[in-house]
Coordinates of N, CA and C in Angstrom, one line a residue:
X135 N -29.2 -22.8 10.2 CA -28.6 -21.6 9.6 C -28.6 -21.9 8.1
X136 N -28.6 -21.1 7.4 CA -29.2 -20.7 6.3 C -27.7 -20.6 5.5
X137 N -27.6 -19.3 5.9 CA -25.7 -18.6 5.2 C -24.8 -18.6 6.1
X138 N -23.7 -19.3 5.6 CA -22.8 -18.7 7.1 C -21.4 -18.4 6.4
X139 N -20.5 -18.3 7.3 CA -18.8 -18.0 6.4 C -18.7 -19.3 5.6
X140 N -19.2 -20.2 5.5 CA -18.7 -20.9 4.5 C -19.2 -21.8 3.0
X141 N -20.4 -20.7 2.5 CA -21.5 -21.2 1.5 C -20.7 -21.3 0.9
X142 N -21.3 -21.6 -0.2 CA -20.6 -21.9 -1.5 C -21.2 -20.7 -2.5
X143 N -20.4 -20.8 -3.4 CA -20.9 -20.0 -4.5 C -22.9 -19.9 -5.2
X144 N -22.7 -21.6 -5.1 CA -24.2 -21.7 -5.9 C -25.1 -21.7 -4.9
X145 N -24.8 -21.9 -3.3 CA -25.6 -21.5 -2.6 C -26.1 -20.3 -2.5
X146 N -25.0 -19.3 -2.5 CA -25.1 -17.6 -2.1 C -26.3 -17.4 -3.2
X147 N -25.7 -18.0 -4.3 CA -27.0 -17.5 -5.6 C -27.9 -18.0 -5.3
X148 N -28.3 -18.9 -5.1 CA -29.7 -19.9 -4.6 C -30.8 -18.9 -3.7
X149 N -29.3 -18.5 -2.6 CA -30.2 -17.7 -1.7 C -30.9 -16.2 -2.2
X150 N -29.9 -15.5 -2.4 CA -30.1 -14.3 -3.1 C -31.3 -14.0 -4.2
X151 N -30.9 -14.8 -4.9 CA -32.6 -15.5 -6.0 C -33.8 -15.5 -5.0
X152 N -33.7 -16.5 -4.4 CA -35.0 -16.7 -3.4 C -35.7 -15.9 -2.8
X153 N -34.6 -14.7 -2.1 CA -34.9 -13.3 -1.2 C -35.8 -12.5 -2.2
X154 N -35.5 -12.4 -3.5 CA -35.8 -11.4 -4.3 C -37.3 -12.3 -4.6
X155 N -37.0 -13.5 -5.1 CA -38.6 -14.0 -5.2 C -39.2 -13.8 -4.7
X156 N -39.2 -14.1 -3.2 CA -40.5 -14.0 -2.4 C -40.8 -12.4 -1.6
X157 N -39.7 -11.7 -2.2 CA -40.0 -10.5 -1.9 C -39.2 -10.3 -0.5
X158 N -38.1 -8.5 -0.8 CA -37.2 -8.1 0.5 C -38.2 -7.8 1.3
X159 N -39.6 -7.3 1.2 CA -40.7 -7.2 2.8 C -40.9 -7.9 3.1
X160 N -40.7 -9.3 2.8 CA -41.0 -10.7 3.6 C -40.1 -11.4 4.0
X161 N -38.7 -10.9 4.0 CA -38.0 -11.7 4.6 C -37.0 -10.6 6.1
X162 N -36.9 -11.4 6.8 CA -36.9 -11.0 8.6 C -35.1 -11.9 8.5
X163 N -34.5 -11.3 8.9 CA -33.0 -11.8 9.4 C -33.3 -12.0 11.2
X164 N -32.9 -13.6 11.0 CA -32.8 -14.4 12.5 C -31.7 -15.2 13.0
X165 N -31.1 -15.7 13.8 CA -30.0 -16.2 14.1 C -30.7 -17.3 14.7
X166 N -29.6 -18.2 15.1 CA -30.0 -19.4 16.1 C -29.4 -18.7 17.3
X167 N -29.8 -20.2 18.6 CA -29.3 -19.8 19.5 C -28.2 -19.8 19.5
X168 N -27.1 -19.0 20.1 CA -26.0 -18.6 20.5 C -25.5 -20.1 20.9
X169 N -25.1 -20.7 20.8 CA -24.6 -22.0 21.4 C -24.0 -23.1 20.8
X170 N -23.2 -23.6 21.2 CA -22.4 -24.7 20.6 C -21.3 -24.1 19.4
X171 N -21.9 -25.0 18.1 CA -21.1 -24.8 16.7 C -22.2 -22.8 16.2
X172 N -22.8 -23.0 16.7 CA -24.3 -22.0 15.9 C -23.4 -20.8 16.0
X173 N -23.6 -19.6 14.5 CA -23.1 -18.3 15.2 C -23.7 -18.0 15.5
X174 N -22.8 -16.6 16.7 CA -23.5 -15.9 17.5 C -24.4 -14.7 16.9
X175 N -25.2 -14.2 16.9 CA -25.8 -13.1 16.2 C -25.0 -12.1 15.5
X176 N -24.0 -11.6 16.2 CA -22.9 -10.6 15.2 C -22.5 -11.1 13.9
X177 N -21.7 -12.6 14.5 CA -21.4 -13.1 13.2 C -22.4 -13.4 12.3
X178 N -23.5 -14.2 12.5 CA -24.7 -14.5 11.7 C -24.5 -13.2 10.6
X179 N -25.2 -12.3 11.4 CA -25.5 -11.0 10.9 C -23.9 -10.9 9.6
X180 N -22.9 -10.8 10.1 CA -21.5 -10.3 9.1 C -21.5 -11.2 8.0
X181 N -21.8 -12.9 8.5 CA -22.0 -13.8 7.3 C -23.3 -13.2 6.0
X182 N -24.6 -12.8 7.0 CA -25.5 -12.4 5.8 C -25.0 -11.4 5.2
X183 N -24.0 -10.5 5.3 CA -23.7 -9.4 5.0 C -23.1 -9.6 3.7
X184 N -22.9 -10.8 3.8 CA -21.6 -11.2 2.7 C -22.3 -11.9 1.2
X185 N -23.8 -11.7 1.6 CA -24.5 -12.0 0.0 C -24.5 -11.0 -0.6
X186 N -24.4 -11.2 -1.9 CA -24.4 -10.5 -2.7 C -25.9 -9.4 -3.3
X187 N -26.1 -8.9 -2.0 CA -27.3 -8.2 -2.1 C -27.2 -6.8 -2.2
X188 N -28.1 -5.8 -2.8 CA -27.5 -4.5 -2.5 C -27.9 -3.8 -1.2
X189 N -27.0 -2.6 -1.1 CA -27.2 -1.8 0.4 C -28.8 -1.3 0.7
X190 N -29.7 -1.2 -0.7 CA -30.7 -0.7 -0.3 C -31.6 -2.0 0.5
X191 N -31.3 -3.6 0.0 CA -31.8 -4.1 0.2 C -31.5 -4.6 1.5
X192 N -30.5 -4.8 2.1 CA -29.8 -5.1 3.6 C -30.3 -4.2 3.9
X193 N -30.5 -2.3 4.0 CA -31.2 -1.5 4.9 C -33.1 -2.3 5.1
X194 N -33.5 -2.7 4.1 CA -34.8 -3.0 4.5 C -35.0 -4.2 5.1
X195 N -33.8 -5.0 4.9 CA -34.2 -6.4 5.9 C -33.5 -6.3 7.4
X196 N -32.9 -5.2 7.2 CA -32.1 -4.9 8.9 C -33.3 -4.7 9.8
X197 N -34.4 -3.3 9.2 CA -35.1 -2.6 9.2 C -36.8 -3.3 9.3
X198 N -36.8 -4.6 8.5 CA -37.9 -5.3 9.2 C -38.1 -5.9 10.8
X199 N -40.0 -5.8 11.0 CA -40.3 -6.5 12.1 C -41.6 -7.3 11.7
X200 N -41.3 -8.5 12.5 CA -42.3 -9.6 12.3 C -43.8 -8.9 12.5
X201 N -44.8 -8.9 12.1 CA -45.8 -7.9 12.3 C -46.7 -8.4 13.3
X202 N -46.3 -9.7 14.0 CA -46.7 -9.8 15.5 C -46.2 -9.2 16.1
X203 N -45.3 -8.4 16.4 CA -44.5 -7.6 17.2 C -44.6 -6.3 17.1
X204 N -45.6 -6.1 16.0 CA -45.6 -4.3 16.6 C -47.1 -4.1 17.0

């Protein structure tokens, strides 16, 4: 896991930088498995929610698919 409820400040930024570098069409939101310490998908999902990204950009990463899959 990547982000979760308890990044740190210079992480969030780290991350948020990085998304925008390699471009919001290339990045795919994934969770681990459900199991043990790992969140479960909901949360995963509420933690990413919590970068400081904008709405247009969460609609397009909600909204991507791996392009083996279509």
């Amino acid at each position: 896991t990547v982000v979760d409820a308890n990044n740190s400040g210079n992480l969030t930024g780290l991350v948020v930088r990085l998304i925008r570098q390699v471009g919001i069409e290339r990045v795919l939101f994934g969770s681990d498995t459900a199991v043990g310490d790992n969140l479960r998908p909901r949360e995963a999902w509420a933690a990413f929610r919590r970068l400081p990204l904008r709405e247009d950009e969460f609609f397009q990463i909600a909204r991507q698919t791996a392009p083996y899959l279509r």
